[in-house]
PDB file of C-alpha atoms in Angstrom:
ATOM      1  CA  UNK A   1     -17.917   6.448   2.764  1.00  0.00           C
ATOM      2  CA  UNK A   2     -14.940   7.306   0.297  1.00  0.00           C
ATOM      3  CA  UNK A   3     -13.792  10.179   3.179  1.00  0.00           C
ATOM      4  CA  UNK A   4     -13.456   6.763   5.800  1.00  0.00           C
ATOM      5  CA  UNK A   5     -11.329   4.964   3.486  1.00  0.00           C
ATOM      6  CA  UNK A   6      -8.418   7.262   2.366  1.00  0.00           C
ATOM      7  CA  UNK A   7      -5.925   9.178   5.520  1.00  0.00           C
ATOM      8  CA  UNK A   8      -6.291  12.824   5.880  1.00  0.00           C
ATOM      9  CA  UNK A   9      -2.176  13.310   5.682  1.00  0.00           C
ATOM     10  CA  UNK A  10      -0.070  16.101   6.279  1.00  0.00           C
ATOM     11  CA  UNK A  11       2.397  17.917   3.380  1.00  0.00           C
ATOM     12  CA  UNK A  12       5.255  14.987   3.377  1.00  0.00           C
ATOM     13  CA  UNK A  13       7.842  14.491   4.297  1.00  0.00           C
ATOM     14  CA  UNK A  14       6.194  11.411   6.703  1.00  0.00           C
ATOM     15  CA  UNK A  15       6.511   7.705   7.031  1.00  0.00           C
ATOM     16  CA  UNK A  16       4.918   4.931   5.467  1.00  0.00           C
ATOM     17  CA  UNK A  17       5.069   1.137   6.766  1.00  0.00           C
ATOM     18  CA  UNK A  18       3.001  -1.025   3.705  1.00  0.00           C
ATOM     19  CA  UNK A  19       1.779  -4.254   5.160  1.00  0.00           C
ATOM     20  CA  UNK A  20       1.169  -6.867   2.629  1.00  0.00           C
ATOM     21  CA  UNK A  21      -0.705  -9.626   3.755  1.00  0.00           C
ATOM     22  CA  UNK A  22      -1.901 -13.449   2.835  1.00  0.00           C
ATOM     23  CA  UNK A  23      -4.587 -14.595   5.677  1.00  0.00           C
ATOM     24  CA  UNK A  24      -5.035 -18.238   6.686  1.00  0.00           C
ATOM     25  CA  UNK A  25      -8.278 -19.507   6.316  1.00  0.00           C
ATOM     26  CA  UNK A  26     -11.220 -18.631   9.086  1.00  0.00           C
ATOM     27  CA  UNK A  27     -11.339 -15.716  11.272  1.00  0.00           C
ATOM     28  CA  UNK A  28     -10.155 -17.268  14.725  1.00  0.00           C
ATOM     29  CA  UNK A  29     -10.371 -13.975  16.279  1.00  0.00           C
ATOM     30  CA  UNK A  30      -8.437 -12.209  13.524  1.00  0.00           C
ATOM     31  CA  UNK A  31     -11.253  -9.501  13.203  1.00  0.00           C
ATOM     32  CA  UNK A  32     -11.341  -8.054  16.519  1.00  0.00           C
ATOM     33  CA  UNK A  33      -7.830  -7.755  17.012  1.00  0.00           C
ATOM     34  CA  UNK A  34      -7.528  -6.019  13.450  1.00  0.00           C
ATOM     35  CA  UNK A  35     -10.375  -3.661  14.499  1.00  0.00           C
ATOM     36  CA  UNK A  36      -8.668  -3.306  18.157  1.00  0.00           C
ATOM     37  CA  UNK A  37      -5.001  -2.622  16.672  1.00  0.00           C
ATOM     38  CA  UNK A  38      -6.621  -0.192  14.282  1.00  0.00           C
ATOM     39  CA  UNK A  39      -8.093   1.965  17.380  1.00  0.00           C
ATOM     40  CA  UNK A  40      -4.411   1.413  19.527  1.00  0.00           C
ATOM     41  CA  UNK A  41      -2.591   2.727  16.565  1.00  0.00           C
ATOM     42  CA  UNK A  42      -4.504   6.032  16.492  1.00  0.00           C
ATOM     43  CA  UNK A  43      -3.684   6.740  19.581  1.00  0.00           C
ATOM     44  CA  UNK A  44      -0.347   6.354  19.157  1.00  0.00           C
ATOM     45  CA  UNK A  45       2.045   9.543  19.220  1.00  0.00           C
ATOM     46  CA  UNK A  46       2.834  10.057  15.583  1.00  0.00           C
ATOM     47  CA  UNK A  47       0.075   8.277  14.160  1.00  0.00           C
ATOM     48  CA  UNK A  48      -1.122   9.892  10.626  1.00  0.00           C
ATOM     49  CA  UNK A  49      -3.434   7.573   9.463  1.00  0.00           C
ATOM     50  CA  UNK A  50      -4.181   4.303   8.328  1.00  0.00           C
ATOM     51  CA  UNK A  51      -5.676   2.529   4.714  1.00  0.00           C
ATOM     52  CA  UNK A  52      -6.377  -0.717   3.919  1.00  0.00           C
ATOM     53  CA  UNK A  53      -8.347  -3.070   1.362  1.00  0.00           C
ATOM     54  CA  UNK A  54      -8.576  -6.922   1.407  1.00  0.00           C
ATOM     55  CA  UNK A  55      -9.930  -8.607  -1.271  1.00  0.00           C
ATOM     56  CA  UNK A  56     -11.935 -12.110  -1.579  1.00  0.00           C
ATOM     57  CA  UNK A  57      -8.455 -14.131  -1.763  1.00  0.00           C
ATOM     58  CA  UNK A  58      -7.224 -13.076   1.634  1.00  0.00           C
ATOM     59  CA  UNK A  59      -4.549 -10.964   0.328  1.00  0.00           C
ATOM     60  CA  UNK A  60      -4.637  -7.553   1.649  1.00  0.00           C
ATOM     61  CA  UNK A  61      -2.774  -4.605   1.948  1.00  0.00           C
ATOM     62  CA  UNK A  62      -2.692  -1.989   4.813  1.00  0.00           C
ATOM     63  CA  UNK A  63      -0.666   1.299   4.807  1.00  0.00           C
ATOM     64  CA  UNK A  64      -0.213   3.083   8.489  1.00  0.00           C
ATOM     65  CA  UNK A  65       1.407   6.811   8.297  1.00  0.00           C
ATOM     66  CA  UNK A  66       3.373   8.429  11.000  1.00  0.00           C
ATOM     67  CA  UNK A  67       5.231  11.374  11.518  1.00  0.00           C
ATOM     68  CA  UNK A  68       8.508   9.871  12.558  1.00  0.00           C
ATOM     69  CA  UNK A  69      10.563   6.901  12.347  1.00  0.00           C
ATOM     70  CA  UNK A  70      10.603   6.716  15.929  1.00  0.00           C
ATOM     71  CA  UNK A  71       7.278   6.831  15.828  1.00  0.00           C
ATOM     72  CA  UNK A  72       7.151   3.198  14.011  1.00  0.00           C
ATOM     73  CA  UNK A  73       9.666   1.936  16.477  1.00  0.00           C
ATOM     74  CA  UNK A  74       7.561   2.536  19.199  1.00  0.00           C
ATOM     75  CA  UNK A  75       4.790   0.757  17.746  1.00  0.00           C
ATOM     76  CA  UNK A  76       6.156  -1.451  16.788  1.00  0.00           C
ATOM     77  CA  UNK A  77       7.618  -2.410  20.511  1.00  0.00           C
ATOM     78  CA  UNK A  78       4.795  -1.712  22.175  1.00  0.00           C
ATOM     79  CA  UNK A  79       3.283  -4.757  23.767  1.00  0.00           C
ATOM     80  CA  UNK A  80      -0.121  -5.410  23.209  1.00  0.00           C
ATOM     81  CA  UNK A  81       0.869  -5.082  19.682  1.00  0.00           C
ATOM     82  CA  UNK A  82       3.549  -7.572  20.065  1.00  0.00           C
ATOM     83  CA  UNK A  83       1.109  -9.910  21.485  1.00  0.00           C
ATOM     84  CA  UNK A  84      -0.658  -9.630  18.090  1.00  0.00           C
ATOM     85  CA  UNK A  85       2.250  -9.383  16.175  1.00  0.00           C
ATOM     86  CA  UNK A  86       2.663 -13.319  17.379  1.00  0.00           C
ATOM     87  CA  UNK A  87      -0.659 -14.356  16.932  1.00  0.00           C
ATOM     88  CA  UNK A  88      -0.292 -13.230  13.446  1.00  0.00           C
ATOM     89  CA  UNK A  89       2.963 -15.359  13.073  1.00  0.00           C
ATOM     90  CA  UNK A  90       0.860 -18.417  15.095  1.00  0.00           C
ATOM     91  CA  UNK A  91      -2.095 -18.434  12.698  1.00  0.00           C
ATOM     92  CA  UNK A  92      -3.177 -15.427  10.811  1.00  0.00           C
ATOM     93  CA  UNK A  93      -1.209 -14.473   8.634  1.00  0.00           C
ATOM     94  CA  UNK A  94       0.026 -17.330   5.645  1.00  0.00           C
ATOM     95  CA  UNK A  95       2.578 -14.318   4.559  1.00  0.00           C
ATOM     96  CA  UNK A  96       3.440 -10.623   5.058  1.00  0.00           C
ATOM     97  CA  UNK A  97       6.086  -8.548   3.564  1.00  0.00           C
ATOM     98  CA  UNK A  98       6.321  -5.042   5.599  1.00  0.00           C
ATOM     99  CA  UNK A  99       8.070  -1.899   4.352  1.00  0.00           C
ATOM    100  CA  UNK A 100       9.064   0.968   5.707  1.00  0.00           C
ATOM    101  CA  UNK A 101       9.374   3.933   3.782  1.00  0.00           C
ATOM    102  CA  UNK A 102       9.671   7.307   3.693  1.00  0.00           C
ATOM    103  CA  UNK A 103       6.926   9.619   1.785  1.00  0.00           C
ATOM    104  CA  UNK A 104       8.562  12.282  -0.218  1.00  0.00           C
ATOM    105  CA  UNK A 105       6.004  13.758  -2.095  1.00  0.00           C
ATOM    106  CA  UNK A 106       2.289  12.630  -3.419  1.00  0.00           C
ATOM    107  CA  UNK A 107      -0.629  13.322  -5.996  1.00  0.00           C
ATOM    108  CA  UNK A 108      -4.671  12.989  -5.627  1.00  0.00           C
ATOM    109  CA  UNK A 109      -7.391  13.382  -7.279  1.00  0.00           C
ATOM    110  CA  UNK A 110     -11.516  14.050  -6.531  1.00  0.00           C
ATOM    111  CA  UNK A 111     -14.252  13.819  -8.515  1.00  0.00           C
TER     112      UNK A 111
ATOM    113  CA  UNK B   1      -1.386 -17.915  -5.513  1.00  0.00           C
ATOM    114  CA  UNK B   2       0.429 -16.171  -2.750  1.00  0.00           C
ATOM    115  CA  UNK B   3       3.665 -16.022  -4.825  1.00  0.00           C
ATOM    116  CA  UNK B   4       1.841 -14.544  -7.535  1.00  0.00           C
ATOM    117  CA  UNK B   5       0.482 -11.551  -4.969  1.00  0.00           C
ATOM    118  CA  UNK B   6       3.947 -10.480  -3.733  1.00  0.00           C
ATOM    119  CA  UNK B   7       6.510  -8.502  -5.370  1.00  0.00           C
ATOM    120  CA  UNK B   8      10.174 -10.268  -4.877  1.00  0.00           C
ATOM    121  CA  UNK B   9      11.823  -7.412  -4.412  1.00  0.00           C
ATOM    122  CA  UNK B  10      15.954  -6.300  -3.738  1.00  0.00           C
ATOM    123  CA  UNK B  11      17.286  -5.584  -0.548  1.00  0.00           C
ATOM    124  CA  UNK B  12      16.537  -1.470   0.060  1.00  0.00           C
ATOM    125  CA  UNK B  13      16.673   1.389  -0.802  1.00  0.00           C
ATOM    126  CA  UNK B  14      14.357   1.286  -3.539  1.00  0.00           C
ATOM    127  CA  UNK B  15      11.139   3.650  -4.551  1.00  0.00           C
ATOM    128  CA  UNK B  16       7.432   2.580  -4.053  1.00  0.00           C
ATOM    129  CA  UNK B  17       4.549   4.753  -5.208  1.00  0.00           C
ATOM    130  CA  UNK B  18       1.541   3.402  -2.896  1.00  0.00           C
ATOM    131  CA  UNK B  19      -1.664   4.385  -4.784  1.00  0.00           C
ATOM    132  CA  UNK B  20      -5.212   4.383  -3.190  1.00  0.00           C
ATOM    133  CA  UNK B  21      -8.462   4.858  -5.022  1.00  0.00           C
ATOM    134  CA  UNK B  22     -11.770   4.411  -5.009  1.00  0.00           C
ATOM    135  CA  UNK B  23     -13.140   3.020  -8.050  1.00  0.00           C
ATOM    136  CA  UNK B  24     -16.493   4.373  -9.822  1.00  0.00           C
ATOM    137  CA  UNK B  25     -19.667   1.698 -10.418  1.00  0.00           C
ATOM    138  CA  UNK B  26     -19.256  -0.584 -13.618  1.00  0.00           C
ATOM    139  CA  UNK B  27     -16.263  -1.615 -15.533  1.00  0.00           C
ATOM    140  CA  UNK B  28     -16.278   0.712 -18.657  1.00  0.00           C
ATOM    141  CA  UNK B  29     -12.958  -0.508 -20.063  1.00  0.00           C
ATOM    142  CA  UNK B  30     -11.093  -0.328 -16.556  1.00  0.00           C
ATOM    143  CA  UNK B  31     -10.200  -4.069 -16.354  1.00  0.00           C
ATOM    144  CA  UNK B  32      -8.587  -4.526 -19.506  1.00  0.00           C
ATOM    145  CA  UNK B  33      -6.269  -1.016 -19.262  1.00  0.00           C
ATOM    146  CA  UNK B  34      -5.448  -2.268 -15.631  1.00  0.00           C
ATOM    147  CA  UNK B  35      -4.143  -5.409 -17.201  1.00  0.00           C
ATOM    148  CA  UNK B  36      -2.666  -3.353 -19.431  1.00  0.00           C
ATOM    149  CA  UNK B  37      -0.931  -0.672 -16.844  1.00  0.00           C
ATOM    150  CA  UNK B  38       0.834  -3.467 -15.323  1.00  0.00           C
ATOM    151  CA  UNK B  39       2.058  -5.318 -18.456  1.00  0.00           C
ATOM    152  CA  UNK B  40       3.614  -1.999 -19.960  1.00  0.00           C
ATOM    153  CA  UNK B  41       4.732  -1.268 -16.125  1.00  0.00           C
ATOM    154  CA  UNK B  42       6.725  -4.579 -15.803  1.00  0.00           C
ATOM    155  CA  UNK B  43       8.578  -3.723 -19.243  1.00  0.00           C
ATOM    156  CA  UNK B  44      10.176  -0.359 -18.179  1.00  0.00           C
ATOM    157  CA  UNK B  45      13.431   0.343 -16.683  1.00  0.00           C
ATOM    158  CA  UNK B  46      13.671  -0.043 -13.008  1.00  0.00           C
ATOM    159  CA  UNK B  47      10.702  -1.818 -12.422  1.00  0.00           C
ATOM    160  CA  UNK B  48      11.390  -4.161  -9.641  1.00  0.00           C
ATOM    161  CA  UNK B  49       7.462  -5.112  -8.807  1.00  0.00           C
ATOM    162  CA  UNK B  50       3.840  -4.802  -7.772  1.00  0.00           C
ATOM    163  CA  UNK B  51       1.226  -5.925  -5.322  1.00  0.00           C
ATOM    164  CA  UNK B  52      -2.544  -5.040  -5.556  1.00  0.00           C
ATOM    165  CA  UNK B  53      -5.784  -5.358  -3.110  1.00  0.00           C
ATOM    166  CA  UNK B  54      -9.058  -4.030  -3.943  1.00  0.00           C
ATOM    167  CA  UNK B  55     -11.899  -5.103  -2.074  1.00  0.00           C
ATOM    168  CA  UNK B  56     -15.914  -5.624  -2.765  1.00  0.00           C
ATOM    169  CA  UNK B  57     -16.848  -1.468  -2.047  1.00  0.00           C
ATOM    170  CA  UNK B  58     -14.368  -0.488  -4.774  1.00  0.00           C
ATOM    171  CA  UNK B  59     -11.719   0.852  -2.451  1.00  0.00           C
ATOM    172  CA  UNK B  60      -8.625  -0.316  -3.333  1.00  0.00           C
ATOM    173  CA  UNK B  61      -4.541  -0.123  -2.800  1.00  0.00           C
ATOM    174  CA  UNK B  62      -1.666  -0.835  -5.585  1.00  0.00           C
ATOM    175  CA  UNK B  63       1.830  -0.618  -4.763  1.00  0.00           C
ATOM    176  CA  UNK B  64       4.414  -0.707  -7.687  1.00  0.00           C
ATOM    177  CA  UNK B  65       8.078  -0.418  -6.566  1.00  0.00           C
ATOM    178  CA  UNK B  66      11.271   0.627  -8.565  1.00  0.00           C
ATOM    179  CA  UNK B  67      14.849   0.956  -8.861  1.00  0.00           C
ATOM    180  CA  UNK B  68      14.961   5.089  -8.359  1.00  0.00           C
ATOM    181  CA  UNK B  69      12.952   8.034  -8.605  1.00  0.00           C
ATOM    182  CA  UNK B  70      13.836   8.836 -12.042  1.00  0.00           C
ATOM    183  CA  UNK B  71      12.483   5.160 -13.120  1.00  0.00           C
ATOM    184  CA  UNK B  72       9.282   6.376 -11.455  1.00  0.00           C
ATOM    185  CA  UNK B  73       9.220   9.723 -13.589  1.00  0.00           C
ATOM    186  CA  UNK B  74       9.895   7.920 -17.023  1.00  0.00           C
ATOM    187  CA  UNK B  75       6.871   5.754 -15.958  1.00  0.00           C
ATOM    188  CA  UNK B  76       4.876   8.919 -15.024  1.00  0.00           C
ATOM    189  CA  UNK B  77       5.551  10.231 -18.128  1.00  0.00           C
ATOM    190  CA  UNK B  78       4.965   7.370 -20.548  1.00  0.00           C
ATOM    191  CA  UNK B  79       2.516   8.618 -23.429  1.00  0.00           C
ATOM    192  CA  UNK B  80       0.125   4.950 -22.932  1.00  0.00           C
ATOM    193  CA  UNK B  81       0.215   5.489 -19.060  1.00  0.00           C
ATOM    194  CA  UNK B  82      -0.614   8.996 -20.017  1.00  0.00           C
ATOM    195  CA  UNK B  83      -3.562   7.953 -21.729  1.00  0.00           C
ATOM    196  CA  UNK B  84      -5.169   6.063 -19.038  1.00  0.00           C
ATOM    197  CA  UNK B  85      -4.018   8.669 -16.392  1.00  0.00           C
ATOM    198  CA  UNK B  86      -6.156  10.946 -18.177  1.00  0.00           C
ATOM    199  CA  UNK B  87      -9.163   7.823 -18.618  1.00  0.00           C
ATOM    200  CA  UNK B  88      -8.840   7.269 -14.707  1.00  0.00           C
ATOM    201  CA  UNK B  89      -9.963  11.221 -14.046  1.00  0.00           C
ATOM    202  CA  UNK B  90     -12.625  10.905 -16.735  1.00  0.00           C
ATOM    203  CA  UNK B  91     -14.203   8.343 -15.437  1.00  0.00           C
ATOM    204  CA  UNK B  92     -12.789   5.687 -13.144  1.00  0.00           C
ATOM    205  CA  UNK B  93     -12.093   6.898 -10.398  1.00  0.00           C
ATOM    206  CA  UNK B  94     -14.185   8.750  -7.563  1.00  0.00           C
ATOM    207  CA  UNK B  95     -10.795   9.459  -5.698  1.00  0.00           C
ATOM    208  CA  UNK B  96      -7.318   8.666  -5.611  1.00  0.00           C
ATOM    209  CA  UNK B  97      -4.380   9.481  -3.332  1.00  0.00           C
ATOM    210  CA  UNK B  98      -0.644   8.536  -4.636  1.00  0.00           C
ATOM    211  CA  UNK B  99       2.467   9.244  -2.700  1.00  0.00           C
ATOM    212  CA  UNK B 100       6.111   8.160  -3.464  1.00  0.00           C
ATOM    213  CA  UNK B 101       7.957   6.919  -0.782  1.00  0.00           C
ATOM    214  CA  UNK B 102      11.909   5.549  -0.739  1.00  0.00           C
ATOM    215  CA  UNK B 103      11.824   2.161   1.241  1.00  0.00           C
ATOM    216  CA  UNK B 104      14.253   2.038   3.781  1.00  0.00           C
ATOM    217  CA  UNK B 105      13.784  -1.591   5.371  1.00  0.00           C
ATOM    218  CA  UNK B 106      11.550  -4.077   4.912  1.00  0.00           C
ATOM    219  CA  UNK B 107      11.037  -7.443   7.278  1.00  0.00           C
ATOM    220  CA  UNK B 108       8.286 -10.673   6.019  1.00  0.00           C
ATOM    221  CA  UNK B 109       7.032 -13.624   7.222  1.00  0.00           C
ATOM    222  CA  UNK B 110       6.379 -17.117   5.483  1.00  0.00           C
ATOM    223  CA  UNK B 111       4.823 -20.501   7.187  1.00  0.00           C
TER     224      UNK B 111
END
Protein backbone atom coordinates (compact mmCIF):
# COMPACT_ATOMS: atom_id res chain seq x y z
CA UNK A 1 0.00 0.00 0.00
CA UNK A 2 2.70 2.58 1.32
CA UNK A 3 4.76 1.79 -2.28
CA UNK A 4 1.15 3.27 -4.14
CA UNK A 5 1.17 6.32 -2.19
CA UNK A 6 4.68 7.96 -2.41
CA UNK A 7 6.38 8.75 -6.45
CA UNK A 8 9.26 6.68 -7.43
CA UNK A 9 11.41 10.07 -8.47
CA UNK A 10 14.48 10.52 -10.18
CA UNK A 11 17.93 12.27 -8.51
CA UNK A 12 16.57 16.13 -8.69
CA UNK A 13 16.91 18.47 -10.17
CA UNK A 14 12.86 18.10 -11.35
CA UNK A 15 9.69 20.05 -10.99
CA UNK A 16 7.13 20.19 -8.52
CA UNK A 17 3.53 21.89 -9.01
CA UNK A 18 1.76 21.56 -5.12
CA UNK A 19 -1.96 21.78 -5.49
CA UNK A 20 -3.68 22.85 -2.41
CA UNK A 21 -7.16 22.33 -2.39
CA UNK A 22 -10.66 23.21 -0.42
CA UNK A 23 -13.61 20.96 -2.12
CA UNK A 24 -17.23 22.11 -2.20
CA UNK A 25 -19.53 19.93 -0.70
CA UNK A 26 -20.82 16.53 -2.67
CA UNK A 27 -19.02 14.73 -5.29
CA UNK A 28 -20.93 15.95 -8.54
CA UNK A 29 -18.66 13.99 -10.61
CA UNK A 30 -15.51 15.28 -8.92
CA UNK A 31 -14.22 11.62 -8.39
CA UNK A 32 -14.03 10.36 -11.78
CA UNK A 33 -12.49 13.20 -13.27
CA UNK A 34 -9.79 13.21 -10.36
CA UNK A 35 -9.23 9.46 -11.04
CA UNK A 36 -9.35 10.22 -15.02
CA UNK A 37 -6.82 13.33 -14.77
CA UNK A 38 -4.66 11.16 -12.58
CA UNK A 39 -4.34 8.39 -15.52
CA UNK A 40 -3.98 11.53 -18.44
CA UNK A 41 -1.20 12.96 -16.43
CA UNK A 42 0.89 9.76 -16.51
CA UNK A 43 0.89 9.67 -19.78
CA UNK A 44 2.04 12.82 -20.22
CA UNK A 45 5.74 13.42 -21.59
CA UNK A 46 7.61 14.43 -18.49
CA UNK A 47 5.39 13.07 -16.03
CA UNK A 48 7.38 11.82 -12.71
CA UNK A 49 4.80 11.06 -10.51
CA UNK A 50 2.03 12.11 -8.57
CA UNK A 51 1.00 12.19 -4.40
CA UNK A 52 -1.84 13.21 -2.80
CA UNK A 53 -3.89 12.99 0.62
CA UNK A 54 -7.31 14.57 1.43
CA UNK A 55 -8.49 14.59 4.66
CA UNK A 56 -12.23 14.52 6.21
CA UNK A 57 -12.50 18.52 5.84
CA UNK A 58 -12.13 18.58 2.10
CA UNK A 59 -8.83 20.13 2.16
CA UNK A 60 -6.33 18.26 0.24
CA UNK A 61 -3.13 18.47 -1.15
CA UNK A 62 -1.72 16.88 -4.40
CA UNK A 63 1.94 17.11 -5.62
CA UNK A 64 2.54 16.11 -9.57
CA UNK A 65 6.46 15.82 -10.59
CA UNK A 66 7.83 16.36 -14.00
CA UNK A 67 10.96 16.53 -15.60
CA UNK A 68 10.68 19.92 -17.17
CA UNK A 69 9.02 23.13 -16.94
CA UNK A 70 7.78 22.70 -20.27
CA UNK A 71 6.56 19.76 -19.29
CA UNK A 72 3.94 21.62 -16.80
CA UNK A 73 3.12 24.02 -19.56
CA UNK A 74 1.95 21.49 -21.66
CA UNK A 75 -0.27 20.12 -19.17
CA UNK A 76 -1.32 22.49 -18.19
CA UNK A 77 -2.69 23.64 -21.90
CA UNK A 78 -3.75 20.59 -22.83
CA UNK A 79 -7.47 20.45 -23.29
CA UNK A 80 -9.24 17.87 -21.69
CA UNK A 81 -7.48 19.13 -18.72
CA UNK A 82 -8.65 22.56 -19.31
CA UNK A 83 -12.09 21.30 -19.49
CA UNK A 84 -11.53 20.16 -15.87
CA UNK A 85 -9.55 22.87 -14.93
CA UNK A 86 -13.14 24.88 -15.37
CA UNK A 87 -15.25 22.53 -13.82
CA UNK A 88 -13.06 22.87 -10.88
CA UNK A 89 -13.46 26.75 -10.99
CA UNK A 90 -17.57 26.03 -11.69
CA UNK A 91 -18.05 23.83 -8.62
CA UNK A 92 -15.32 21.78 -7.16
CA UNK A 93 -13.03 23.39 -5.85
CA UNK A 94 -14.08 26.26 -2.80
CA UNK A 95 -10.12 27.25 -3.10
CA UNK A 96 -6.74 26.20 -4.56
CA UNK A 97 -3.42 27.77 -4.30
CA UNK A 98 -0.93 26.03 -6.99
CA UNK A 99 2.87 26.29 -6.94
CA UNK A 100 5.33 25.61 -9.07
CA UNK A 101 8.60 24.80 -7.96
CA UNK A 102 11.65 23.50 -8.64
CA UNK A 103 13.11 20.33 -6.56
CA UNK A 104 16.68 20.82 -5.67
CA UNK A 105 17.49 18.20 -3.51
CA UNK A 106 15.41 15.69 -1.01
CA UNK A 107 15.61 13.22 2.07
CA UNK A 108 13.57 9.80 2.91
CA UNK A 109 13.31 7.50 5.13
CA UNK A 110 11.99 3.48 5.42
CA UNK A 111 11.28 1.51 8.09
CA UNK B 1 -11.75 27.02 8.19
CA UNK B 2 -10.35 27.37 4.74
CA UNK B 3 -8.28 30.44 5.77
CA UNK B 4 -6.91 28.58 8.51
CA UNK B 5 -5.67 25.61 5.87
CA UNK B 6 -3.72 27.94 3.53
CA UNK B 7 -0.48 29.50 3.96
CA UNK B 8 -0.66 33.44 2.85
CA UNK B 9 2.32 33.48 1.38
CA UNK B 10 4.75 36.46 -0.62
CA UNK B 11 4.93 36.79 -4.13
CA UNK B 12 7.99 34.13 -5.33
CA UNK B 13 10.77 33.05 -5.14
CA UNK B 14 10.58 31.50 -1.91
CA UNK B 15 11.62 27.75 -0.56
CA UNK B 16 9.04 24.94 0.22
CA UNK B 17 10.09 21.60 1.65
CA UNK B 18 7.00 19.25 0.58
CA UNK B 19 7.13 16.29 3.04
CA UNK B 20 5.20 12.95 2.52
CA UNK B 21 4.85 10.18 5.04
CA UNK B 22 3.12 7.50 6.03
CA UNK B 23 2.29 7.43 9.54
CA UNK B 24 2.64 4.15 11.86
CA UNK B 25 -0.77 2.72 13.83
CA UNK B 26 -1.59 4.63 17.19
CA UNK B 27 -0.68 8.02 18.38
CA UNK B 28 2.27 7.41 20.84
CA UNK B 29 3.00 11.08 21.50
CA UNK B 30 2.84 12.08 17.65
CA UNK B 31 -0.08 14.57 17.98
CA UNK B 32 1.14 16.68 20.59
CA UNK B 33 5.03 17.03 19.01
CA UNK B 34 3.17 17.76 15.63
CA UNK B 35 1.48 20.61 17.38
CA UNK B 36 4.53 21.28 18.65
CA UNK B 37 6.75 21.14 15.20
CA UNK B 38 4.60 23.75 13.85
CA UNK B 39 4.46 26.16 16.84
CA UNK B 40 8.41 26.20 17.14
CA UNK B 41 8.32 26.25 13.09
CA UNK B 42 6.18 29.48 12.91
CA UNK B 43 8.72 31.22 15.46
CA UNK B 44 11.94 30.89 13.33
CA UNK B 45 13.41 33.16 10.89
CA UNK B 46 12.05 32.99 7.45
CA UNK B 47 9.14 31.13 8.07
CA UNK B 48 6.55 32.39 5.75
CA UNK B 49 3.88 29.28 6.24
CA UNK B 50 2.36 25.82 6.20
CA UNK B 51 -0.42 23.69 4.85
CA UNK B 52 -1.11 20.03 5.93
CA UNK B 53 -3.45 16.98 4.58
CA UNK B 54 -3.38 13.63 6.00
CA UNK B 55 -6.03 11.37 5.24
CA UNK B 56 -7.90 8.22 7.10
CA UNK B 57 -4.91 5.36 5.84
CA UNK B 58 -2.23 7.48 7.52
CA UNK B 59 -0.71 8.81 4.33
CA UNK B 60 -0.19 12.19 4.55
CA UNK B 61 1.47 15.57 2.88
CA UNK B 62 2.87 18.84 4.85
CA UNK B 63 4.23 21.66 3.08
CA UNK B 64 6.09 24.41 5.13
CA UNK B 65 7.49 27.29 3.01
CA UNK B 66 10.29 29.90 3.80
CA UNK B 67 12.12 32.91 3.02
CA UNK B 68 15.57 31.00 1.68
CA UNK B 69 17.37 27.92 1.86
CA UNK B 70 19.47 28.85 4.68
CA UNK B 71 16.08 29.55 6.82
CA UNK B 72 15.32 25.93 5.89
CA UNK B 73 18.83 24.65 7.23
CA UNK B 74 18.60 26.61 10.63
CA UNK B 75 15.18 24.82 10.91
CA UNK B 76 16.81 21.46 9.94
CA UNK B 77 19.17 21.92 12.40
CA UNK B 78 17.21 23.11 15.42
CA UNK B 79 18.17 20.84 18.54
CA UNK B 80 13.89 20.39 19.48
CA UNK B 81 13.20 19.62 15.71
CA UNK B 82 16.18 17.41 16.12
CA UNK B 83 14.61 15.59 18.75
CA UNK B 84 11.51 14.66 17.05
CA UNK B 85 13.41 14.04 13.72
CA UNK B 86 15.05 11.39 15.52
CA UNK B 87 11.27 10.29 17.40
CA UNK B 88 9.73 10.23 13.75
CA UNK B 89 12.48 7.31 12.63
CA UNK B 90 11.95 5.55 15.96
CA UNK B 91 8.70 5.17 15.69
CA UNK B 92 6.29 7.28 13.69
CA UNK B 93 6.77 6.90 10.67
CA UNK B 94 6.65 3.78 8.21
CA UNK B 95 8.07 6.11 5.38
CA UNK B 96 8.77 9.50 4.50
CA UNK B 97 9.97 11.33 1.38
CA UNK B 98 11.07 15.22 1.77
CA UNK B 99 12.35 17.31 -1.05
CA UNK B 100 13.13 21.11 -1.11
CA UNK B 101 11.99 22.88 -3.89
CA UNK B 102 12.40 26.95 -4.74
CA UNK B 103 8.84 28.15 -5.88
CA UNK B 104 8.95 29.93 -8.91
CA UNK B 105 5.14 30.97 -9.54
CA UNK B 106 2.24 30.25 -7.99
CA UNK B 107 -1.60 31.00 -9.38
CA UNK B 108 -5.11 30.30 -6.78
CA UNK B 109 -8.53 30.40 -6.97
CA UNK B 110 -11.27 31.72 -4.44
CA UNK B 111 -15.34 31.68 -4.93
Amino acid sequence: MEAERFADLPEPPYYAVAFSSQRTAGDAGYGAMADRMVELAKAQEGFLGIESARDASGFGITISYWATAEAIERWKADLEHLVAQRRGRDGWYARYELRVAKVERTYGFRR
